[in-house]
Amino acid sequence: MNRLSKVAGAVMMAMAVGASLPAQAADVVKVGFLTTLSGPASAPGVDEREGFMLALKTLGNKLGGVPAEVIVVDDQFSPDAAKQGADRLIKREKVDILSGFVYSNILLAVAPAAFASKTVVVSANAGPAQLAGAGCNPYFFSASYQNDAAHEAAGKLMADKGYQRVAIIAPNYPAGKDASAGFKRFLKKDPAVELFPKLGQLDFATEIAQLRAANIDALYFFLPGGMGVNFVKQYAAAGMDPKIVRVMPAYDADQQMLSNGDLIAGVANTGQWSSDLPNEQNRAFVAAYLKEYGRQPSMFASQAYDAAMLIDSAVKAVGGKVENREALIAAIKTANFKSVRGGFRFAANHFPIQNQYARVVTKGADGKYVNNMTQTVLTDHVDAYVGQCKMP
């Protein structure tokens, strides 16, 4: 299959014929899939698209039994480009649902127009605090996590290990600030060093010098896309002390990062999914992804797969009548689908209640690096902002 990894702003139509639709049901369900598909920050977006389209293929190119049209738009890692793309999807294409969204600044740029138009948004990755607390909205759902969650698990993991001088490095944008807040919330003390490089930065000489000078014994790094790959290469080249324990969020420990496995062997990572989770839906997803794309799925792909399955269940529940937004929202909220994570349910703010696991980067018998789950760090974890959400 053509992965379309070089296509920006591509339009993919998945049409099925011969279905007997319920009275007044939509002839087609239109999904606008807005994600990052170009530049060094694009790897998560490509994985998102692949996971979503794999789910659609599994569903016979239908959502809830209705033929599906998915319009994929590259946000170009730019809030301005994202707003233009979303405007086209909402006003010209008249999509029923928006999905995708890797980066929180992109989602936050698009959200006001989406909510004003009563377009349902199902995020396959970004989960900013701004939409979890007082700013929660009935038209928004996260099929992934609230941004703080994986970082909270990392903070607890490090606190439980008793590390004394801990550093954190994360990008200076909403998800990076959420990372810091979540990490510190469960670390239960201030880090020895806290660094916020620019989002998309690829040279970390200054930050590595600061880490060296701080005499740390543990480091937590959240650097998405090409940032993380460049960081681990430069960290190793700088000859940093190998005894410094390193932890990162699980969604950063993807195939792009694992291709540099020699540099991150033994590094722990935290998140809500692992390819070795022992449930039937996950086994089927991993096998199908390997067959379709010839590589292990990332957490981004798993979340987008779940996003499509969640949408499918809701469209089915409303009998294809997606124009009834209130009924569609109620159906999404029930989350009546089989998740690759196992159990899946929403908190009152439309963010998942779910376990957070620890994994470790390990070299397999075939010489390839994989993530192996080691423990459950947080069970049925609820985000810190849900109490601020006053949504009925």
mmCIF file of C-alpha atoms in Angstrom:
data_model
loop_
_atom_site.group_PDB
_atom_site.id
_atom_site.type_symbol
_atom_site.label_atom_id
_atom_site.label_comp_id
_atom_site.label_asym_id
_atom_site.label_seq_id
_atom_site.Cartn_x
_atom_site.Cartn_y
_atom_site.Cartn_z
ATOM 1 C CA MET A 1 0.000 0.000 0.000
ATOM 2 C CA ASN A 2 1.186 3.527 -0.769
ATOM 3 C CA ARG A 3 1.760 5.137 2.617
ATOM 4 C CA LEU A 4 1.297 8.606 1.097
ATOM 5 C CA SER A 5 4.049 9.789 3.422
ATOM 6 C CA LYS A 6 5.067 12.488 0.936
ATOM 7 C CA VAL A 7 1.594 13.783 0.219
ATOM 8 C CA ALA A 8 0.608 17.059 1.856
ATOM 9 C CA GLY A 9 -3.001 18.127 1.830
ATOM 10 C CA ALA A 10 -3.993 14.824 0.231
ATOM 11 C CA VAL A 11 -7.615 13.845 -0.119
ATOM 12 C CA MET A 12 -8.501 10.232 0.522
ATOM 13 C CA MET A 13 -11.968 8.975 -0.261
ATOM 14 C CA ALA A 14 -13.092 5.648 1.083
ATOM 15 C CA MET A 15 -16.444 4.916 -0.534
ATOM 16 C CA ALA A 16 -18.538 1.789 -0.253
ATOM 17 C CA VAL A 17 -21.695 1.050 -2.251
ATOM 18 C CA GLY A 18 -24.661 -1.194 -1.887
ATOM 19 C CA ALA A 19 -25.327 -0.441 1.776
ATOM 20 C CA SER A 20 -28.935 -0.181 2.865
ATOM 21 C CA LEU A 21 -29.009 3.031 4.887
ATOM 22 C CA PRO A 22 -31.590 3.814 7.555
ATOM 23 C CA ALA A 23 -34.201 6.440 6.736
ATOM 24 C CA GLN A 24 -32.782 9.963 6.931
ATOM 25 C CA ALA A 25 -29.296 8.654 7.606
ATOM 26 C CA ALA A 26 -26.394 10.448 5.963
ATOM 27 C CA ASP A 27 -25.347 9.248 2.527
ATOM 28 C CA VAL A 28 -21.747 9.636 3.625
ATOM 29 C CA VAL A 29 -19.950 10.439 6.876
ATOM 30 C CA LYS A 30 -17.314 13.117 6.283
ATOM 31 C CA VAL A 31 -14.249 13.279 8.527
ATOM 32 C CA GLY A 32 -11.655 16.031 8.252
ATOM 33 C CA PHE A 33 -8.300 14.638 9.349
ATOM 34 C CA LEU A 34 -5.978 17.536 10.160
ATOM 35 C CA THR A 35 -2.451 16.537 11.134
ATOM 36 C CA THR A 36 1.242 17.308 10.631
ATOM 37 C CA LEU A 37 2.545 15.578 7.492
ATOM 38 C CA SER A 38 5.559 17.658 6.433
ATOM 39 C CA GLY A 39 8.857 18.715 8.001
ATOM 40 C CA PRO A 40 10.920 17.230 10.849
ATOM 41 C CA ALA A 41 7.894 17.172 13.190
ATOM 42 C CA SER A 42 5.796 15.038 10.833
ATOM 43 C CA ALA A 43 6.538 11.454 11.959
ATOM 44 C CA PRO A 44 3.727 11.373 14.565
ATOM 45 C CA GLY A 45 1.259 12.767 12.030
ATOM 46 C CA VAL A 46 2.142 10.116 9.467
ATOM 47 C CA ASP A 47 1.605 7.446 12.128
ATOM 48 C CA GLU A 48 -1.731 9.008 13.084
ATOM 49 C CA ARG A 49 -2.952 8.952 9.513
ATOM 50 C CA GLU A 50 -1.831 5.350 9.022
ATOM 51 C CA GLY A 51 -3.566 4.175 12.194
ATOM 52 C CA PHE A 52 -6.829 5.926 11.289
ATOM 53 C CA MET A 53 -6.852 4.675 7.693
ATOM 54 C CA LEU A 54 -6.028 1.137 8.806
ATOM 55 C CA ALA A 55 -9.069 1.179 11.080
ATOM 56 C CA LEU A 56 -11.194 2.448 8.218
ATOM 57 C CA LYS A 57 -9.948 -0.364 5.980
ATOM 58 C CA THR A 58 -10.758 -2.862 8.743
ATOM 59 C CA LEU A 59 -14.287 -1.421 8.873
ATOM 60 C CA GLY A 60 -14.822 -1.909 5.138
ATOM 61 C CA ASN A 61 -14.352 1.802 4.367
ATOM 62 C CA LYS A 62 -17.430 2.649 6.413
ATOM 63 C CA LEU A 63 -18.121 4.346 9.723
ATOM 64 C CA GLY A 64 -21.112 2.978 11.584
ATOM 65 C CA GLY A 65 -22.116 1.116 8.434
ATOM 66 C CA VAL A 66 -22.240 4.360 6.402
ATOM 67 C CA PRO A 67 -19.799 5.026 3.526
ATOM 68 C CA ALA A 68 -16.986 7.230 4.774
ATOM 69 C CA GLU A 69 -15.089 10.095 3.181
ATOM 70 C CA VAL A 70 -11.876 11.096 4.966
ATOM 71 C CA ILE A 71 -10.272 14.346 3.866
ATOM 72 C CA VAL A 72 -6.658 14.504 5.031
ATOM 73 C CA VAL A 73 -5.066 17.934 5.385
ATOM 74 C CA ASP A 74 -1.470 18.753 6.295
ATOM 75 C CA ASP A 75 -1.350 21.482 8.946
ATOM 76 C CA GLN A 76 2.304 22.091 7.992
ATOM 77 C CA PHE A 77 3.191 22.370 11.710
ATOM 78 C CA SER A 78 1.713 25.873 11.571
ATOM 79 C CA PRO A 79 -1.267 27.208 13.581
ATOM 80 C CA ASP A 80 -2.074 29.643 10.750
ATOM 81 C CA ALA A 81 -2.031 26.900 8.114
ATOM 82 C CA ALA A 82 -4.102 24.716 10.439
ATOM 83 C CA LYS A 83 -6.755 27.414 10.828
ATOM 84 C CA GLN A 84 -6.953 27.802 7.046
ATOM 85 C CA GLY A 85 -7.231 24.040 6.601
ATOM 86 C CA ALA A 86 -9.888 23.735 9.277
ATOM 87 C CA ASP A 87 -11.842 26.620 7.746
ATOM 88 C CA ARG A 88 -11.937 24.764 4.414
ATOM 89 C CA LEU A 89 -12.922 21.491 6.074
ATOM 90 C CA ILE A 90 -15.725 23.084 8.087
ATOM 91 C CA LYS A 91 -17.164 25.599 5.623
ATOM 92 C CA ARG A 92 -16.483 24.140 2.162
ATOM 93 C CA GLU A 93 -16.256 20.407 2.824
ATOM 94 C CA LYS A 94 -18.839 20.565 5.624
ATOM 95 C CA VAL A 95 -17.254 17.702 7.551
ATOM 96 C CA ASP A 96 -19.216 16.068 10.344
ATOM 97 C CA ILE A 97 -16.170 15.376 12.533
ATOM 98 C CA LEU A 98 -12.633 16.718 12.831
ATOM 99 C CA SER A 99 -9.867 14.356 13.955
ATOM 100 C CA GLY A 100 -6.087 14.029 13.861
ATOM 101 C CA PHE A 101 -4.167 16.743 15.752
ATOM 102 C CA VAL A 102 -0.652 15.888 16.917
ATOM 103 C CA TYR A 103 0.354 19.183 18.508
ATOM 104 C CA SER A 104 -1.597 21.062 21.167
ATOM 105 C CA ASN A 105 -0.896 24.521 19.743
ATOM 106 C CA ILE A 106 -2.469 23.370 16.466
ATOM 107 C CA LEU A 107 -5.547 21.999 18.212
ATOM 108 C CA LEU A 108 -5.971 25.146 20.318
ATOM 109 C CA ALA A 109 -5.738 27.309 17.192
ATOM 110 C CA VAL A 110 -8.512 25.340 15.467
ATOM 111 C CA ALA A 111 -10.826 24.609 18.408
ATOM 112 C CA PRO A 112 -12.730 27.951 18.604
ATOM 113 C CA ALA A 113 -13.919 27.780 14.993
ATOM 114 C CA ALA A 114 -14.793 24.102 15.306
ATOM 115 C CA PHE A 115 -16.843 24.627 18.452
ATOM 116 C CA ALA A 116 -18.573 27.726 17.044
ATOM 117 C CA SER A 117 -19.705 25.684 14.035
ATOM 118 C CA LYS A 118 -20.816 22.774 16.269
ATOM 119 C CA THR A 119 -18.323 20.451 14.603
ATOM 120 C CA VAL A 120 -17.415 17.478 16.784
ATOM 121 C CA VAL A 121 -13.661 17.142 17.419
ATOM 122 C CA VAL A 122 -12.126 13.750 18.296
ATOM 123 C CA SER A 123 -8.432 14.310 18.974
ATOM 124 C CA ALA A 124 -6.163 11.385 18.176
ATOM 125 C CA ASN A 125 -3.288 12.845 20.178
ATOM 126 C CA ALA A 126 -3.243 16.420 21.499
ATOM 127 C CA GLY A 127 -4.930 16.759 24.894
ATOM 128 C CA PRO A 128 -4.171 20.223 26.304
ATOM 129 C CA ALA A 129 -5.095 21.236 29.834
ATOM 130 C CA GLN A 130 -7.004 24.213 28.403
ATOM 131 C CA LEU A 131 -9.697 21.817 27.136
ATOM 132 C CA ALA A 132 -9.732 19.572 30.202
ATOM 133 C CA GLY A 133 -10.680 22.009 32.952
ATOM 134 C CA ALA A 134 -12.759 25.187 32.876
ATOM 135 C CA GLY A 135 -12.383 25.311 29.090
ATOM 136 C CA CYS A 136 -13.916 21.866 28.491
ATOM 137 C CA ASN A 137 -16.435 21.739 25.669
ATOM 138 C CA PRO A 138 -19.235 19.307 24.753
ATOM 139 C CA TYR A 139 -17.965 19.148 21.158
ATOM 140 C CA PHE A 140 -14.468 17.978 22.161
ATOM 141 C CA PHE A 141 -13.326 14.424 22.937
ATOM 142 C CA SER A 142 -9.834 13.034 23.464
ATOM 143 C CA ALA A 143 -9.233 9.518 22.145
ATOM 144 C CA SER A 144 -5.707 9.662 23.547
ATOM 145 C CA TYR A 145 -4.973 11.208 26.970
ATOM 146 C CA GLN A 146 -4.825 14.478 28.815
ATOM 147 C CA ASN A 147 -1.352 15.868 28.124
ATOM 148 C CA ASP A 148 -0.169 15.637 31.730
ATOM 149 C CA ALA A 149 -0.865 11.911 32.143
ATOM 150 C CA ALA A 150 2.268 10.207 30.762
ATOM 151 C CA HIS A 151 4.390 12.829 32.506
ATOM 152 C CA GLU A 152 2.586 12.252 35.800
ATOM 153 C CA ALA A 153 3.386 8.551 35.464
ATOM 154 C CA ALA A 154 7.039 9.399 34.783
ATOM 155 C CA GLY A 155 7.129 11.642 37.844
ATOM 156 C CA LYS A 156 5.718 8.865 40.014
ATOM 157 C CA LEU A 157 8.151 6.328 38.542
ATOM 158 C CA MET A 158 11.098 8.576 39.384
ATOM 159 C CA ALA A 159 9.743 9.455 42.835
ATOM 160 C CA ASP A 160 9.304 5.766 43.638
ATOM 161 C CA LYS A 161 12.931 5.128 42.598
ATOM 162 C CA GLY A 162 14.123 7.851 44.952
ATOM 163 C CA TYR A 163 16.209 9.925 42.526
ATOM 164 C CA GLN A 164 17.476 13.086 44.171
ATOM 165 C CA ARG A 165 18.618 15.465 41.444
ATOM 166 C CA VAL A 166 16.173 15.221 38.579
ATOM 167 C CA ALA A 167 16.041 17.336 35.420
ATOM 168 C CA ILE A 168 13.254 17.804 32.880
ATOM 169 C CA ILE A 169 13.488 19.144 29.346
ATOM 170 C CA ALA A 170 10.345 19.825 27.280
ATOM 171 C CA PRO A 171 9.385 22.175 24.418
ATOM 172 C CA ASN A 172 8.133 25.673 25.170
ATOM 173 C CA TYR A 173 4.520 25.243 24.021
ATOM 174 C CA PRO A 174 1.247 24.138 25.687
ATOM 175 C CA ALA A 175 2.009 20.399 25.780
ATOM 176 C CA GLY A 176 5.503 21.111 27.109
ATOM 177 C CA LYS A 177 4.067 23.187 29.940
ATOM 178 C CA ASP A 178 1.546 20.405 30.653
ATOM 179 C CA ALA A 179 4.473 17.963 30.710
ATOM 180 C CA SER A 180 6.266 19.996 33.340
ATOM 181 C CA ALA A 181 3.130 20.443 35.449
ATOM 182 C CA GLY A 182 2.245 16.760 35.370
ATOM 183 C CA PHE A 183 5.781 15.558 35.991
ATOM 184 C CA LYS A 184 6.275 17.824 39.002
ATOM 185 C CA ARG A 185 2.823 16.983 40.383
ATOM 186 C CA PHE A 186 3.843 13.351 40.921
ATOM 187 C CA LEU A 187 7.573 13.869 41.439
ATOM 188 C CA LYS A 188 6.441 15.874 44.487
ATOM 189 C CA LYS A 189 9.452 18.175 44.460
ATOM 190 C CA ASP A 190 11.002 20.789 42.232
ATOM 191 C CA PRO A 191 13.429 19.495 39.602
ATOM 192 C CA ALA A 192 17.071 20.462 39.920
ATOM 193 C CA VAL A 193 16.884 21.773 36.334
ATOM 194 C CA GLU A 194 13.925 22.614 34.116
ATOM 195 C CA LEU A 195 14.591 23.498 30.462
ATOM 196 C CA PHE A 196 12.159 24.689 27.774
ATOM 197 C CA PRO A 197 13.746 24.802 24.305
ATOM 198 C CA LYS A 198 11.765 26.184 21.378
ATOM 199 C CA LEU A 199 9.318 23.757 19.762
ATOM 200 C CA GLY A 200 11.045 22.305 16.696
ATOM 201 C CA GLN A 201 14.572 23.134 17.928
ATOM 202 C CA LEU A 202 17.187 20.678 16.654
ATOM 203 C CA ASP A 203 20.431 21.863 18.288
ATOM 204 C CA PHE A 204 20.730 21.108 22.015
ATOM 205 C CA ALA A 205 24.339 22.048 22.748
ATOM 206 C CA THR A 206 23.301 24.715 25.260
ATOM 207 C CA GLU A 207 20.801 22.501 27.052
ATOM 208 C CA ILE A 208 23.224 19.565 27.269
ATOM 209 C CA ALA A 209 25.874 21.855 28.763
ATOM 210 C CA GLN A 210 23.341 22.961 31.390
ATOM 211 C CA LEU A 211 22.467 19.353 32.201
ATOM 212 C CA ARG A 212 26.132 18.448 32.551
ATOM 213 C CA ALA A 213 26.740 21.349 34.935
ATOM 214 C CA ALA A 214 23.757 20.465 37.127
ATOM 215 C CA ASN A 215 25.201 17.140 38.327
ATOM 216 C CA ILE A 216 21.887 15.304 37.906
ATOM 217 C CA ASP A 217 21.209 11.622 38.559
ATOM 218 C CA ALA A 218 18.049 11.354 36.433
ATOM 219 C CA LEU A 219 16.614 13.060 33.355
ATOM 220 C CA TYR A 220 13.088 13.189 31.950
ATOM 221 C CA PHE A 221 12.858 14.365 28.349
ATOM 222 C CA PHE A 222 9.773 15.081 26.264
ATOM 223 C CA LEU A 223 10.954 16.123 22.792
ATOM 224 C CA PRO A 224 8.521 15.091 20.044
ATOM 225 C CA GLY A 225 9.400 14.171 16.466
ATOM 226 C CA GLY A 226 12.832 15.102 15.162
ATOM 227 C CA MET A 227 13.622 16.981 18.377
ATOM 228 C CA GLY A 228 13.986 13.771 20.369
ATOM 229 C CA VAL A 229 16.089 11.994 17.747
ATOM 230 C CA ASN A 230 18.520 14.908 17.525
ATOM 231 C CA PHE A 231 18.669 15.205 21.297
ATOM 232 C CA VAL A 232 19.623 11.569 21.975
ATOM 233 C CA LYS A 233 22.288 11.697 19.255
ATOM 234 C CA GLN A 234 23.816 14.889 20.609
ATOM 235 C CA TYR A 235 23.493 13.669 24.225
ATOM 236 C CA ALA A 236 25.537 10.564 23.359
ATOM 237 C CA ALA A 237 28.058 12.516 21.285
ATOM 238 C CA ALA A 238 28.621 14.868 24.218
ATOM 239 C CA GLY A 239 29.750 11.914 26.345
ATOM 240 C CA MET A 240 27.157 12.412 29.081
ATOM 241 C CA ASP A 241 27.478 10.149 32.117
ATOM 242 C CA PRO A 242 25.822 6.796 31.241
ATOM 243 C CA LYS A 243 24.797 6.395 34.885
ATOM 244 C CA ILE A 244 22.236 9.207 34.498
ATOM 245 C CA VAL A 245 18.851 7.491 34.365
ATOM 246 C CA ARG A 246 16.692 8.595 31.448
ATOM 247 C CA VAL A 247 12.913 8.402 31.083
ATOM 248 C CA MET A 248 10.637 9.726 28.334
ATOM 249 C CA PRO A 249 6.926 9.577 27.434
ATOM 250 C CA ALA A 250 5.940 6.426 25.565
ATOM 251 C CA TYR A 251 4.644 8.276 22.515
ATOM 252 C CA ASP A 252 8.166 9.635 21.908
ATOM 253 C CA ALA A 253 9.635 6.118 22.019
ATOM 254 C CA ASP A 254 8.297 5.422 18.525
ATOM 255 C CA GLN A 255 9.832 3.751 15.475
ATOM 256 C CA GLN A 256 11.765 6.873 14.571
ATOM 257 C CA MET A 257 13.371 6.851 17.999
ATOM 258 C CA LEU A 258 13.789 3.062 18.123
ATOM 259 C CA SER A 259 15.834 3.212 14.917
ATOM 260 C CA ASN A 260 18.428 4.807 17.203
ATOM 261 C CA GLY A 261 17.991 2.030 19.752
ATOM 262 C CA ASP A 262 21.677 1.762 20.615
ATOM 263 C CA LEU A 263 21.404 5.286 22.056
ATOM 264 C CA ILE A 264 18.313 4.596 24.182
ATOM 265 C CA ALA A 265 18.653 0.927 25.171
ATOM 266 C CA GLY A 266 17.290 0.510 28.696
ATOM 267 C CA VAL A 267 15.521 3.878 28.687
ATOM 268 C CA ALA A 268 12.123 3.734 30.396
ATOM 269 C CA ASN A 269 9.012 5.379 28.976
ATOM 270 C CA THR A 270 5.504 5.874 30.295
ATOM 271 C CA GLY A 271 2.065 5.951 28.677
ATOM 272 C CA GLN A 272 -1.327 4.278 28.322
ATOM 273 C CA TRP A 273 -0.507 1.738 25.599
ATOM 274 C CA SER A 274 2.073 -0.869 24.658
ATOM 275 C CA SER A 275 2.227 -3.184 21.662
ATOM 276 C CA ASP A 276 2.407 -6.151 24.045
ATOM 277 C CA LEU A 277 -0.787 -5.359 25.973
ATOM 278 C CA PRO A 278 -2.541 -8.748 26.232
ATOM 279 C CA ASN A 279 -5.966 -8.099 24.743
ATOM 280 C CA GLU A 280 -7.534 -9.417 21.538
ATOM 281 C CA GLN A 281 -8.146 -6.030 19.919
ATOM 282 C CA ASN A 282 -4.548 -4.955 20.464
ATOM 283 C CA ARG A 283 -3.123 -8.189 19.065
ATOM 284 C CA ALA A 284 -5.288 -7.806 15.954
ATOM 285 C CA PHE A 285 -4.274 -4.156 15.532
ATOM 286 C CA VAL A 286 -0.537 -4.829 15.867
ATOM 287 C CA ALA A 287 -0.692 -7.752 13.416
ATOM 288 C CA ALA A 288 -2.704 -5.741 10.882
ATOM 289 C CA TYR A 289 -0.380 -2.742 11.151
ATOM 290 C CA LEU A 290 2.697 -4.910 10.643
ATOM 291 C CA LYS A 291 1.105 -6.493 7.583
ATOM 292 C CA GLU A 292 -0.011 -3.166 6.118
ATOM 293 C CA TYR A 293 3.064 -1.022 6.784
ATOM 294 C CA GLY A 294 5.879 -3.467 7.532
ATOM 295 C CA ARG A 295 6.779 -1.975 10.899
ATOM 296 C CA GLN A 296 5.652 -1.859 14.501
ATOM 297 C CA PRO A 297 2.882 0.649 15.289
ATOM 298 C CA SER A 298 3.564 3.627 17.501
ATOM 299 C CA MET A 299 1.350 4.990 20.248
ATOM 300 C CA PHE A 300 0.219 7.704 17.793
ATOM 301 C CA ALA A 301 -1.029 5.005 15.419
ATOM 302 C CA SER A 302 -2.787 3.131 18.231
ATOM 303 C CA GLN A 303 -4.633 6.261 19.356
ATOM 304 C CA ALA A 304 -5.771 7.148 15.835
ATOM 305 C CA TYR A 305 -6.971 3.560 15.326
ATOM 306 C CA ASP A 306 -9.016 3.913 18.509
ATOM 307 C CA ALA A 307 -10.305 7.326 17.375
ATOM 308 C CA ALA A 308 -11.715 5.760 14.197
ATOM 309 C CA MET A 309 -13.254 2.863 16.127
ATOM 310 C CA LEU A 310 -14.798 5.314 18.611
ATOM 311 C CA ILE A 311 -16.325 7.344 15.763
ATOM 312 C CA ASP A 312 -17.564 4.145 14.133
ATOM 313 C CA SER A 313 -19.364 3.082 17.311
ATOM 314 C CA ALA A 314 -21.043 6.481 17.685
ATOM 315 C CA VAL A 315 -22.211 6.706 14.063
ATOM 316 C CA LYS A 316 -23.631 3.202 14.396
ATOM 317 C CA ALA A 317 -25.446 4.157 17.618
ATOM 318 C CA VAL A 318 -27.200 7.125 15.956
ATOM 319 C CA GLY A 319 -28.153 5.097 12.890
ATOM 320 C CA GLY A 320 -25.968 7.236 10.642
ATOM 321 C CA LYS A 321 -27.852 10.436 11.547
ATOM 322 C CA VAL A 322 -24.688 12.425 12.238
ATOM 323 C CA GLU A 323 -26.451 15.755 11.657
ATOM 324 C CA ASN A 324 -28.048 15.245 15.095
ATOM 325 C CA ARG A 325 -25.036 16.566 16.976
ATOM 326 C CA GLU A 326 -26.523 16.144 20.447
ATOM 327 C CA ALA A 327 -27.227 12.457 19.800
ATOM 328 C CA LEU A 328 -23.790 11.987 18.233
ATOM 329 C CA ILE A 329 -22.092 13.564 21.261
ATOM 330 C CA ALA A 330 -24.077 11.337 23.629
ATOM 331 C CA ALA A 331 -23.092 8.273 21.600
ATOM 332 C CA ILE A 332 -19.393 9.183 21.587
ATOM 333 C CA LYS A 333 -19.522 9.703 25.341
ATOM 334 C CA THR A 334 -20.625 6.098 25.923
ATOM 335 C CA ALA A 335 -17.374 4.882 24.238
ATOM 336 C CA ASN A 336 -19.006 1.593 23.241
ATOM 337 C CA PHE A 337 -16.104 0.137 21.282
ATOM 338 C CA LYS A 338 -13.206 -2.274 21.763
ATOM 339 C CA SER A 339 -10.048 -0.287 22.447
ATOM 340 C CA VAL A 340 -6.498 -1.485 21.820
ATOM 341 C CA ARG A 341 -5.918 -0.393 25.429
ATOM 342 C CA GLY A 342 -8.505 -2.807 26.762
ATOM 343 C CA GLY A 343 -11.068 -0.899 28.816
ATOM 344 C CA PHE A 344 -11.930 2.649 27.705
ATOM 345 C CA ARG A 345 -14.262 5.163 29.312
ATOM 346 C CA PHE A 346 -14.542 8.924 29.515
ATOM 347 C CA ALA A 347 -14.397 11.200 32.522
ATOM 348 C CA ALA A 348 -16.880 14.063 32.769
ATOM 349 C CA ASN A 349 -14.582 16.322 30.723
ATOM 350 C CA HIS A 350 -14.438 13.854 27.780
ATOM 351 C CA PHE A 351 -10.878 12.720 28.506
ATOM 352 C CA PRO A 352 -10.121 9.015 29.063
ATOM 353 C CA ILE A 353 -9.888 7.302 32.430
ATOM 354 C CA GLN A 354 -7.111 4.766 31.888
ATOM 355 C CA ASN A 355 -4.031 2.992 33.187
ATOM 356 C CA GLN A 356 -0.544 4.394 32.731
ATOM 357 C CA TYR A 357 2.226 1.838 32.163
ATOM 358 C CA ALA A 358 6.019 1.815 32.207
ATOM 359 C CA ARG A 359 7.906 0.262 29.299
ATOM 360 C CA VAL A 360 11.606 -0.188 28.622
ATOM 361 C CA VAL A 361 13.523 -0.091 25.334
ATOM 362 C CA THR A 362 14.888 -3.603 24.768
ATOM 363 C CA LYS A 363 16.869 -5.287 22.001
ATOM 364 C CA GLY A 364 14.997 -8.282 20.622
ATOM 365 C CA ALA A 365 16.374 -11.595 19.416
ATOM 366 C CA ASP A 366 16.209 -10.257 15.843
ATOM 367 C CA GLY A 367 18.469 -7.351 16.777
ATOM 368 C CA LYS A 368 15.658 -4.802 16.533
ATOM 369 C CA TYR A 369 14.683 -2.599 19.440
ATOM 370 C CA VAL A 370 11.182 -2.775 20.919
ATOM 371 C CA ASN A 371 9.323 -1.507 23.976
ATOM 372 C CA ASN A 372 8.435 -4.102 26.599
ATOM 373 C CA MET A 373 5.894 -3.284 29.290
ATOM 374 C CA THR A 374 7.329 -3.618 32.800
ATOM 375 C CA GLN A 375 4.659 -2.397 35.233
ATOM 376 C CA THR A 376 1.419 -0.492 35.786
ATOM 377 C CA VAL A 377 2.341 2.881 37.290
ATOM 378 C CA LEU A 378 -1.150 4.414 37.663
ATOM 379 C CA THR A 379 -4.470 2.519 37.609
ATOM 380 C CA ASP A 380 -7.714 4.047 36.242
ATOM 381 C CA HIS A 381 -5.994 7.400 36.238
ATOM 382 C CA VAL A 382 -8.152 10.533 36.016
ATOM 383 C CA ASP A 383 -6.632 13.846 34.944
ATOM 384 C CA ALA A 384 -6.036 16.662 37.406
ATOM 385 C CA TYR A 385 -8.399 19.151 35.716
ATOM 386 C CA VAL A 386 -11.677 17.268 35.565
ATOM 387 C CA GLY A 387 -13.014 18.934 38.730
ATOM 388 C CA GLN A 388 -12.795 22.327 37.029
ATOM 389 C CA CYS A 389 -15.013 21.201 34.140
ATOM 390 C CA LYS A 390 -18.614 22.339 34.636
ATOM 391 C CA MET A 391 -19.987 20.699 31.510
ATOM 392 C CA PRO A 392 -23.398 19.082 32.172
#
